Tab-separated table of C-alpha atoms in Angstrom:
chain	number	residue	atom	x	y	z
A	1	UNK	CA	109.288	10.185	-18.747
A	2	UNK	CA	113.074	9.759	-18.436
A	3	UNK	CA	114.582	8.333	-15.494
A	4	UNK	CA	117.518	9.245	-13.471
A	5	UNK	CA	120.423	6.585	-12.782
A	6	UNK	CA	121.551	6.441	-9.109
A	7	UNK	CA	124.764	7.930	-8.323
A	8	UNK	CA	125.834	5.294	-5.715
A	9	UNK	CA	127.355	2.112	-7.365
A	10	UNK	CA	124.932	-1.171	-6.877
A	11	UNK	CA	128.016	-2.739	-5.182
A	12	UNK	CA	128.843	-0.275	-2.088
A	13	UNK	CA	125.009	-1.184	-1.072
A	14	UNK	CA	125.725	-3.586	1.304
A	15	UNK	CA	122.199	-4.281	2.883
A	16	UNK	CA	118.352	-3.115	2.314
A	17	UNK	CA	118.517	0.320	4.071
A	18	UNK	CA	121.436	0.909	1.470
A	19	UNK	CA	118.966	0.401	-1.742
A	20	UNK	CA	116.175	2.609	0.276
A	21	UNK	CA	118.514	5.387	0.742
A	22	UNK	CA	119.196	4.818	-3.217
A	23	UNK	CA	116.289	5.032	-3.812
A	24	UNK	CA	115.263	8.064	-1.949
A	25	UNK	CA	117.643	9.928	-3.687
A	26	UNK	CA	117.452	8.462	-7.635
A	27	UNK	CA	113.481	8.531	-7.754
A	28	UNK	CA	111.297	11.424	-8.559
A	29	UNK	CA	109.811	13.045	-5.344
A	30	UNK	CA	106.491	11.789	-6.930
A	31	UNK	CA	107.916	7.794	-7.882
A	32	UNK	CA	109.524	7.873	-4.483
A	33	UNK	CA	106.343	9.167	-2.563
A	34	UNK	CA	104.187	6.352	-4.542
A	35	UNK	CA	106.480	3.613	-2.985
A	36	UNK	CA	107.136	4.896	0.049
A	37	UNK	CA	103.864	5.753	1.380
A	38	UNK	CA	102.370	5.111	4.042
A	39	UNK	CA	98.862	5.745	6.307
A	40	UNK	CA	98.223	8.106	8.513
A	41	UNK	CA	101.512	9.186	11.111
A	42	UNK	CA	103.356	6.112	9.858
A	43	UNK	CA	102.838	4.133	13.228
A	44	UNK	CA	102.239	0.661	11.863
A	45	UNK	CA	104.793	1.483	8.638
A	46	UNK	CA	107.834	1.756	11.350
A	47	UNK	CA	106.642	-1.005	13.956
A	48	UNK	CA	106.292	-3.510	10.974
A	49	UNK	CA	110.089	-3.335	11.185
A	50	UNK	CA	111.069	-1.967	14.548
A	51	UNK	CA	109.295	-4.935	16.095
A	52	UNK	CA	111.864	-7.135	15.075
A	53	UNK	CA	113.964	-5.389	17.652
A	54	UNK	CA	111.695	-6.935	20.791
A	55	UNK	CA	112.674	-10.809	20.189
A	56	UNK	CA	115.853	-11.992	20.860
A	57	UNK	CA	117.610	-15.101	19.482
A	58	UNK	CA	118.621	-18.363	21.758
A	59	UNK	CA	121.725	-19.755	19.577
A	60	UNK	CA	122.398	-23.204	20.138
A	61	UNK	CA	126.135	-23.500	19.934
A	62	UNK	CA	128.560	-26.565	19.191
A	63	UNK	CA	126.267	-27.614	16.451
A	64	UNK	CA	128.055	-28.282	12.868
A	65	UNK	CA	126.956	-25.472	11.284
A	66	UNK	CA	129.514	-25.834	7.832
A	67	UNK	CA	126.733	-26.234	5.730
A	68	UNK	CA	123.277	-24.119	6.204
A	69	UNK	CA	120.651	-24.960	3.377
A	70	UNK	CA	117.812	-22.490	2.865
A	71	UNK	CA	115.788	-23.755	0.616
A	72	UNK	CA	112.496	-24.598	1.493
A	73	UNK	CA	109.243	-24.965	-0.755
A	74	UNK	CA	106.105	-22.706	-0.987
A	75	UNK	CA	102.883	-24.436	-2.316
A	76	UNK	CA	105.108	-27.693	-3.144
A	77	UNK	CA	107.573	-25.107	-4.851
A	78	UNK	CA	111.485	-25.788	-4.684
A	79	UNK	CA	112.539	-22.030	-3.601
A	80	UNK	CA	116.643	-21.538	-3.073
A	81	UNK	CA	115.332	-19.022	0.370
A	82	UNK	CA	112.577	-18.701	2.229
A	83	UNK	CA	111.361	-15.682	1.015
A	84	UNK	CA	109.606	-14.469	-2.308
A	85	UNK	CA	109.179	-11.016	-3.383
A	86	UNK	CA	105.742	-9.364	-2.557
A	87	UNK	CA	103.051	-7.656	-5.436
A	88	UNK	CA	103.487	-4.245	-5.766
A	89	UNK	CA	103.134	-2.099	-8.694
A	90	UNK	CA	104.102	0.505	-10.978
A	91	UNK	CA	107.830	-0.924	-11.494
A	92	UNK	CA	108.015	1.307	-14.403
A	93	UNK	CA	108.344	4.644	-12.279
A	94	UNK	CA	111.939	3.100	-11.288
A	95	UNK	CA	112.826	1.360	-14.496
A	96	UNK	CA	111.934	0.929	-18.195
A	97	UNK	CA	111.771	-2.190	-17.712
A	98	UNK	CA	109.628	-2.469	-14.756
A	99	UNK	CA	108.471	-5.628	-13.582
A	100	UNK	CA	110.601	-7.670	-16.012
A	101	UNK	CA	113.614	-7.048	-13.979
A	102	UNK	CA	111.816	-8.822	-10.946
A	103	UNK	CA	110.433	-11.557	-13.204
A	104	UNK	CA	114.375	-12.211	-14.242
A	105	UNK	CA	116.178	-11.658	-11.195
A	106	UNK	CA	113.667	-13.897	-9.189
A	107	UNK	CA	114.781	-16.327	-11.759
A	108	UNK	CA	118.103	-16.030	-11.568
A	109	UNK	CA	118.121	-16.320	-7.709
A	110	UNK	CA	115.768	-19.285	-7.651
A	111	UNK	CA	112.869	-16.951	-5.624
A	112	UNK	CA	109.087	-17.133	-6.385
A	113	UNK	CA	107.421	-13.479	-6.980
A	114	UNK	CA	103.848	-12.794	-6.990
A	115	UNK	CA	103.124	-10.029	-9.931
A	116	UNK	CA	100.570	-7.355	-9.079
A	117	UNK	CA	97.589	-6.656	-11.138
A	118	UNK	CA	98.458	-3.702	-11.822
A	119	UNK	CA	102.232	-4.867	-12.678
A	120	UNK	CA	103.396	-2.103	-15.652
A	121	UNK	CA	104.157	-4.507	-17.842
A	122	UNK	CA	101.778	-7.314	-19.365
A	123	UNK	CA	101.352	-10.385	-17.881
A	124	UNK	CA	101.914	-12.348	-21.277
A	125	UNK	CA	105.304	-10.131	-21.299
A	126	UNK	CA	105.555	-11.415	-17.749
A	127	UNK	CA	105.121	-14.931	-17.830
A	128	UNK	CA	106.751	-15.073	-21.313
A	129	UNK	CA	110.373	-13.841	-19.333
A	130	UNK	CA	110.050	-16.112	-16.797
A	131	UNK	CA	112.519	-19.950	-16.891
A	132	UNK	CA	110.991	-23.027	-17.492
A	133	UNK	CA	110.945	-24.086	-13.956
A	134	UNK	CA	110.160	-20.712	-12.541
A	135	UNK	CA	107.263	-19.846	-10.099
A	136	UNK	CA	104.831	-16.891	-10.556
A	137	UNK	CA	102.038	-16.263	-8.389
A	138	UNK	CA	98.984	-13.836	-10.004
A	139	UNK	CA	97.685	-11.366	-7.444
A	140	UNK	CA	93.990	-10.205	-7.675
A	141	UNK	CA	92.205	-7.112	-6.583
A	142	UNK	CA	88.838	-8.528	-7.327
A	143	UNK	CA	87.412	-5.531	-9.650
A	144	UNK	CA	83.754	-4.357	-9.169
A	145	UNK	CA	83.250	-5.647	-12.732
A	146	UNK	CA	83.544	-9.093	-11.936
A	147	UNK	CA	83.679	-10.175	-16.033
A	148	UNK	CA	87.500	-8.287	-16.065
A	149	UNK	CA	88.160	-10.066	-12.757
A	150	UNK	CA	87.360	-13.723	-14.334
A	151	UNK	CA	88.968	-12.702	-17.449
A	152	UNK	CA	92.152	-11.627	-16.046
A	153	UNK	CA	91.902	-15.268	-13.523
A	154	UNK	CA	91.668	-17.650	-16.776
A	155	UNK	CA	94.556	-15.484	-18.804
A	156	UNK	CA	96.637	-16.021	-15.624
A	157	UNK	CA	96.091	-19.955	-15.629
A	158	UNK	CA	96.726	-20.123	-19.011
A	159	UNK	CA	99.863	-17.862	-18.762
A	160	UNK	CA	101.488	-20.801	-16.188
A	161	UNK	CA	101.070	-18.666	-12.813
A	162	UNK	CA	101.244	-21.608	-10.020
A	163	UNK	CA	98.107	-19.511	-7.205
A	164	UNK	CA	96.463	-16.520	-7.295
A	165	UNK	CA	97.233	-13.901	-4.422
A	166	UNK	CA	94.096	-12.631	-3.246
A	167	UNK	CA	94.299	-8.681	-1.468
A	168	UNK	CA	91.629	-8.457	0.819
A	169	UNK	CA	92.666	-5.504	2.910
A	170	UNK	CA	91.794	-2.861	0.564
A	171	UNK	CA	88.061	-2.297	0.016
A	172	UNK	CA	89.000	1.464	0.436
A	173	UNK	CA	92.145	3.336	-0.040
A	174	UNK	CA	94.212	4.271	3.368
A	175	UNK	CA	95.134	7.885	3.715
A	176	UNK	CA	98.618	7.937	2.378
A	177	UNK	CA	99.355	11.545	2.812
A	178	UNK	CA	102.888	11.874	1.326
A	179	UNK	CA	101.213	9.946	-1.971
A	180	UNK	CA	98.558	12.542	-1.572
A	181	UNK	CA	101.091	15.487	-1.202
A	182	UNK	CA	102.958	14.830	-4.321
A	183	UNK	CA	100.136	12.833	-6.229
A	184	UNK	CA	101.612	11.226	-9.464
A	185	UNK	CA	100.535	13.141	-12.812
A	186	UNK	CA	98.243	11.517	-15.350
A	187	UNK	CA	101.344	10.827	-17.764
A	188	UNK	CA	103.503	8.808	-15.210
A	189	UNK	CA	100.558	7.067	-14.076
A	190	UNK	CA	100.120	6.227	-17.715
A	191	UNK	CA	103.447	4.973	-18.716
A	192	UNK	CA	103.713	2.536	-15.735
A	193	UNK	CA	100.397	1.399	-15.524
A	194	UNK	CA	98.778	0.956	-18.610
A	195	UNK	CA	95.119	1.045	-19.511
A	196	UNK	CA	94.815	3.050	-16.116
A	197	UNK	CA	91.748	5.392	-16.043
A	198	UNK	CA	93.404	8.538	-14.881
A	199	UNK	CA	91.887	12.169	-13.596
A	200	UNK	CA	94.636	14.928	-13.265
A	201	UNK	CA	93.549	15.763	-9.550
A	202	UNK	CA	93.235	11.810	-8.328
A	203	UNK	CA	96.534	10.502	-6.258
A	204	UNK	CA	98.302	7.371	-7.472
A	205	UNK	CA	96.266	5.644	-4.716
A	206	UNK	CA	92.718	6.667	-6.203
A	207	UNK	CA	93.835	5.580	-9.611
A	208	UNK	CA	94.587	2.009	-8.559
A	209	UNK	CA	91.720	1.484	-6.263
A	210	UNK	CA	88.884	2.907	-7.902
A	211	UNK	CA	88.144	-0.022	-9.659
A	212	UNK	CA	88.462	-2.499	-6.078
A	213	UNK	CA	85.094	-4.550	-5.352
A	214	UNK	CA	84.554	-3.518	-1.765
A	215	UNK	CA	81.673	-6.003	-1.340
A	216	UNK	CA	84.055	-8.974	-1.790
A	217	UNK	CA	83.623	-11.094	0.606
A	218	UNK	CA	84.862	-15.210	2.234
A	219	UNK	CA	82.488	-17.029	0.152
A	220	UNK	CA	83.698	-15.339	-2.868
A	221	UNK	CA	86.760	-17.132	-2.981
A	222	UNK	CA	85.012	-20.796	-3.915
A	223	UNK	CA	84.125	-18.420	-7.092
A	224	UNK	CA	87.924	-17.261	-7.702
A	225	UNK	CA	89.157	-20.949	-7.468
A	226	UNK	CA	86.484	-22.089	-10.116
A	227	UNK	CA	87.416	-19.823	-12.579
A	228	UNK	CA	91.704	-20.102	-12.112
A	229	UNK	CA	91.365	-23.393	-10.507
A	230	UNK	CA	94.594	-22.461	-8.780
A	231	UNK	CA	95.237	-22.420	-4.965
A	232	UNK	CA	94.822	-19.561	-3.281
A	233	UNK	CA	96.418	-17.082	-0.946
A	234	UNK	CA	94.933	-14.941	1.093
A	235	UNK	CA	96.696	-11.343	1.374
A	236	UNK	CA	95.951	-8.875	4.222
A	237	UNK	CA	95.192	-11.761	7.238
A	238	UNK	CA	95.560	-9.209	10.632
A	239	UNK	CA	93.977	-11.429	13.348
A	240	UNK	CA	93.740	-14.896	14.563
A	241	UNK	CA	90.126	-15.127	14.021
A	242	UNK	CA	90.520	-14.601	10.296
A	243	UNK	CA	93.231	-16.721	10.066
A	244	UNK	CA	90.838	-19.579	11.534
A	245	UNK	CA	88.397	-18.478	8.588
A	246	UNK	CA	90.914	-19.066	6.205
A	247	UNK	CA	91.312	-22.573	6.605
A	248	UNK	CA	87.831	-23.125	7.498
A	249	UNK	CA	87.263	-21.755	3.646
A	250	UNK	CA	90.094	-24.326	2.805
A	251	UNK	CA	92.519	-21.750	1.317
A	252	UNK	CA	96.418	-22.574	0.492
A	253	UNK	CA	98.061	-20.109	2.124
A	254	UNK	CA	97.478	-16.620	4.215
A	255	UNK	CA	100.131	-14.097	3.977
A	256	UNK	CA	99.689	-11.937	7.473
A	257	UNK	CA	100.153	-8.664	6.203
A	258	UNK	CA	99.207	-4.577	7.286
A	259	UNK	CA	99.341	-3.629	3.358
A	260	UNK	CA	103.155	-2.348	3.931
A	261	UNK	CA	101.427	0.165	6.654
A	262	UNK	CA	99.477	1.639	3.559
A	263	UNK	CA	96.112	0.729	5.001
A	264	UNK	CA	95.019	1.523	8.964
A	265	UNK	CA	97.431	3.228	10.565
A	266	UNK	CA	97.706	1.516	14.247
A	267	UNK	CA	96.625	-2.337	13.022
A	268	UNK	CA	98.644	-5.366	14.493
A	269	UNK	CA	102.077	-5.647	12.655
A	270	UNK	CA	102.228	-9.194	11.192
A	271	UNK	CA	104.827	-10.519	13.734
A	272	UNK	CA	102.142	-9.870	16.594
A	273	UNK	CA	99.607	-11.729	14.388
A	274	UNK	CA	101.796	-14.752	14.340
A	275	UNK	CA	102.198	-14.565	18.360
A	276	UNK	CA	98.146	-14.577	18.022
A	277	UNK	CA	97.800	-17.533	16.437
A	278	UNK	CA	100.488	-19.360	18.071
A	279	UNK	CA	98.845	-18.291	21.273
A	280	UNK	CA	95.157	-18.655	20.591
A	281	UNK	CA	95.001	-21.297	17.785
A	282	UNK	CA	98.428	-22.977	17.260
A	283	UNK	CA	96.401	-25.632	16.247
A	284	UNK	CA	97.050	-23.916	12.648
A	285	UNK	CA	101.014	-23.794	12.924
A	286	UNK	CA	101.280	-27.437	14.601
A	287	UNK	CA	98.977	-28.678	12.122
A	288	UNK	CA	100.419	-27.180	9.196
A	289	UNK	CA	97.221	-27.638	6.830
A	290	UNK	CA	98.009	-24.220	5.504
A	291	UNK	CA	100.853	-22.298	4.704
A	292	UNK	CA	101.704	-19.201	6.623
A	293	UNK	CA	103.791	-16.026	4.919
A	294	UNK	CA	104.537	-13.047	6.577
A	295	UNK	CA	104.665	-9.737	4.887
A	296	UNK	CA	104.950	-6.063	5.895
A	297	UNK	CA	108.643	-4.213	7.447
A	298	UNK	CA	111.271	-7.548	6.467
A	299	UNK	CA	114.523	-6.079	6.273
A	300	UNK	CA	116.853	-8.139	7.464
A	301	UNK	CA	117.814	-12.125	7.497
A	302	UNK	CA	117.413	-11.894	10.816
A	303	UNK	CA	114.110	-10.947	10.556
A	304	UNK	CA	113.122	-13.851	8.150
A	305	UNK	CA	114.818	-16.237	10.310
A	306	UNK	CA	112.813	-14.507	13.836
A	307	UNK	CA	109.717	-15.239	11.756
A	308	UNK	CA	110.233	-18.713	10.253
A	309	UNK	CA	111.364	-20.120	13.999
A	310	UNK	CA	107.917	-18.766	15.049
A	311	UNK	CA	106.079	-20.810	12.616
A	312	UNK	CA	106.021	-19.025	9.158
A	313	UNK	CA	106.490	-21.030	5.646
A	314	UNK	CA	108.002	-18.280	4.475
A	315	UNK	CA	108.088	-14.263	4.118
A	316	UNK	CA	107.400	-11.878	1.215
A	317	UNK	CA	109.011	-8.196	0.599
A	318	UNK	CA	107.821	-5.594	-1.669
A	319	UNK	CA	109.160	-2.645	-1.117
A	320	UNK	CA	112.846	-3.193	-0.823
A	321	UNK	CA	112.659	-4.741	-4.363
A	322	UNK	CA	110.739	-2.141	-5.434
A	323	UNK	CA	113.912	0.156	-4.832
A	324	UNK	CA	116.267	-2.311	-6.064
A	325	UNK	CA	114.581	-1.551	-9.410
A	326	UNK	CA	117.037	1.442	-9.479
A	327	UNK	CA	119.381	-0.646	-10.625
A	328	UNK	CA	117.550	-3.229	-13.079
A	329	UNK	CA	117.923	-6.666	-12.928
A	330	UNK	CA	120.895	-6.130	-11.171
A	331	UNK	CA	119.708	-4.555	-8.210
A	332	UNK	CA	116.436	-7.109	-7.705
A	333	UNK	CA	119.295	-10.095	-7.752
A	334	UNK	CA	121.756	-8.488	-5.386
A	335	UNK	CA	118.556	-7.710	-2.942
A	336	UNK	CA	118.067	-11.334	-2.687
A	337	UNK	CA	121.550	-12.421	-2.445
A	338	UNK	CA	122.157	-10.360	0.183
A	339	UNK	CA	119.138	-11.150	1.775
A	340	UNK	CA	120.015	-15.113	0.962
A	341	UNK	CA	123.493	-14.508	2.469
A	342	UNK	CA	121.873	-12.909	5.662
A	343	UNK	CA	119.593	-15.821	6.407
A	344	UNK	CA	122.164	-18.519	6.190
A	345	UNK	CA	124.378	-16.330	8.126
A	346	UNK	CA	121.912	-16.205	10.913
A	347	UNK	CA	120.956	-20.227	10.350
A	348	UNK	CA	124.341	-20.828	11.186
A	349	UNK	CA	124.747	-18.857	14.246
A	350	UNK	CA	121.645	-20.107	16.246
A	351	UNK	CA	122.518	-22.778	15.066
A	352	UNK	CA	120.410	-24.486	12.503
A	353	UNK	CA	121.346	-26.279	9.524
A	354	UNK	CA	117.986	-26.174	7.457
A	355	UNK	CA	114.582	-24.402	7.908
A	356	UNK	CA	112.995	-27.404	9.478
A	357	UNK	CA	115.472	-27.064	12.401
A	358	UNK	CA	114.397	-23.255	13.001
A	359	UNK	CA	111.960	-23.684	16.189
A	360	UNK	CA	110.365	-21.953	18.989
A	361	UNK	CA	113.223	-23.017	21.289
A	362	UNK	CA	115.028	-19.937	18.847
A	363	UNK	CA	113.817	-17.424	20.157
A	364	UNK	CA	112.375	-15.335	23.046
A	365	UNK	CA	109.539	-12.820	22.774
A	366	UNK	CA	108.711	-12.346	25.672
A	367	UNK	CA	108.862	-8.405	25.668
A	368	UNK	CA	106.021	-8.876	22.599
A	369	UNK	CA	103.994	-10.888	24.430
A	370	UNK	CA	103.947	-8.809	27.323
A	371	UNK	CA	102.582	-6.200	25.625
A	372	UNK	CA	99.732	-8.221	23.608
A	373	UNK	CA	98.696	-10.765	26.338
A	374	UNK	CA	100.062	-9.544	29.719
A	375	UNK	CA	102.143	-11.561	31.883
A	376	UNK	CA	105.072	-13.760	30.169
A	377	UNK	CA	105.682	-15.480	27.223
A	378	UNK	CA	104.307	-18.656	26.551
A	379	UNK	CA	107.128	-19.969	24.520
């Protein structure tokens, strides 16, 4: 399956809506469809970024602001930003190379990246790319053969991945209907998912949830930490009460994440989960006895620094690094520089000179709160 080289130069894209629009028009209507899917009427898809739009910032001014450091760490980590970039699969439909090009341009920009299991490239080819000092995090869809999922847990602590990413909002496919419209053909699922049991009349979605335990449930995960004794992540957290489950099973970290939108159309976007936890257990944020990622609609620095002054470790993207893939290694590195550059942009004019210094006192979100809770913001 040859692939088509975009027609816009890598360096007139200037921010993330740039590489989408690349995207859009480089990709087969099937690759495209595949990544840019979405459930239902798109509801949650767009909120998970429009949302960002309801808070407003609270710059502190006369602060020395010449030097902004963004580092932070994730799971004891060293990360240059605070941001990492998300599983997702199938790299291949964009790129030869496929997930390599994330695995080398996270390393180049000093950004963790949590490979999907259903990455189309190995994970020994994976790992084996990565720098010495490099962080890779495995993500798991436990499989209803449980022997595959244990054998694929050991191979990843063996292969040096630092936690295992564990999905937990898919025991059923959502009802993508532009993946279903175009449905990717057995050959391209094929080539960038290998091993992949395909049907000509199943959509991308059916091929790589077919295999997806459904019956996986909390007290599973003591059972996924014996077997990779790694930490663990939670992926797909949507309310406050689960979040309180999550560190009542002792878990590392919870990304609060929709699924991208891909999942229930009309769920919580991840932003409004945070505001749930900070209003009904903020126990969780003050305490910080588990680490707190938010995922689903991040787009802008702005956005990243919104959700860090609200409490998050860190965020995670997936899709806008799935269209940087368009241009290679390249493309993934630029994506994170610009999103780098964005974020200490932002740092600077509210004010702050390092992600501890990113607080409450930020921001204002009250128009969110209104809406979830009634009455004014608590902030």
């Amino acid at each position: 399956m040859s692939l088509p080289t975009p027609a816009t130069p890598l360096d007139a894209c200037l921010n993330l809506h740039d590489f989408e629009r690349v995207a859009e028009e480089t990709l087969k209507p099937k690759s495209w469809a595949y990544y840019a899917s979405a459930a239902d009427d798109l509801r949650t898809k767009d909120l998970n970024t429009s949302i960002y739009s309801q808070v407003r910032f609270r710059p502190r001014v006369l602060v020395d602001v010449q030097q902004a450091d963004a580092s932070t760490t994730i799971l004891g980590y060293k990360s240059r930003y605070p941001f990492f970039i998300a599983p997702a699969a199938m790299g291949k439909l964009a790129n030869k190379d496929g997930e390599l090009c994330l695995v080398k341009g996270a390393g180049r920009t000093g950004i963790h990246y949590g490979i999907s299991t259903h990455a189309s490239v190995s994970h020994k080819d994976l790992a084996g790319a990565k720098l010495p000092d490099q962080t890779l995090f495995f993500q798991l869809y436990v499989n209803r053969d449980r022997s595959k999922s244990e054998k694929a847990l050991v191979e990843a602590a063996k292969l040096g991945y630092r936690a295992v990413i564990v999905t937990v909002d898919t025991p059923f496919p959502g009802n993508r209907e532009l993946d279903l419209r175009t449905g990717l053909d057995a050959n391209a699922i094929a080539l960038s998912n290998p091993g992949a049991k395909v049907g000509e009349k199943q959509s991308a979605i059916a091929q790589t949830s077919q295999a997806i335990d459904a019956s996986l449930s909390w007290t599973d995960l003591a059972w996924i930490r014996r077997v990779s004794g790694l930490p663990i992540i939670v992926k797909g957290v949507q309310t406050v009460e689960d979040a309180l489950l999550c560190v009542e099973y002792g878990v590392e970290g919870m990304m609060l994440s929709n699924h991208g939108g891909r999942q229930v159309d009309g769920t919580l976007t991840p932003l409004e989960t945070l505001l749930e936890i900070r209003r009904f257990a903020p126990h969780i944020i003050n305490e910080r006895k588990i680490e707190i990622y938010l995922d689903s609609g991040i787009r802008r620095g702005t956005d990243i620094v919104m959700a860090l002054c609200l409490g998050a470790t860190a965020v995670s993207l997936g899709r806008p690094f799935m269209y940087s893939l368009v241009y290679g290694e390249e493309g993934v590195t630029r994506v994170a520089e610009i999103l780098g550059e964005e974020v200490e942009r932002a740092m600077r004019l509210v004010g702050a000179r390092s992600v501890k210094e990113l607080t409450p006192k930020l921001v204002n979100t009250i128009q969110v709160e209104r809406k979830l809770f009634g009455g004014g913001s608590r902030l």
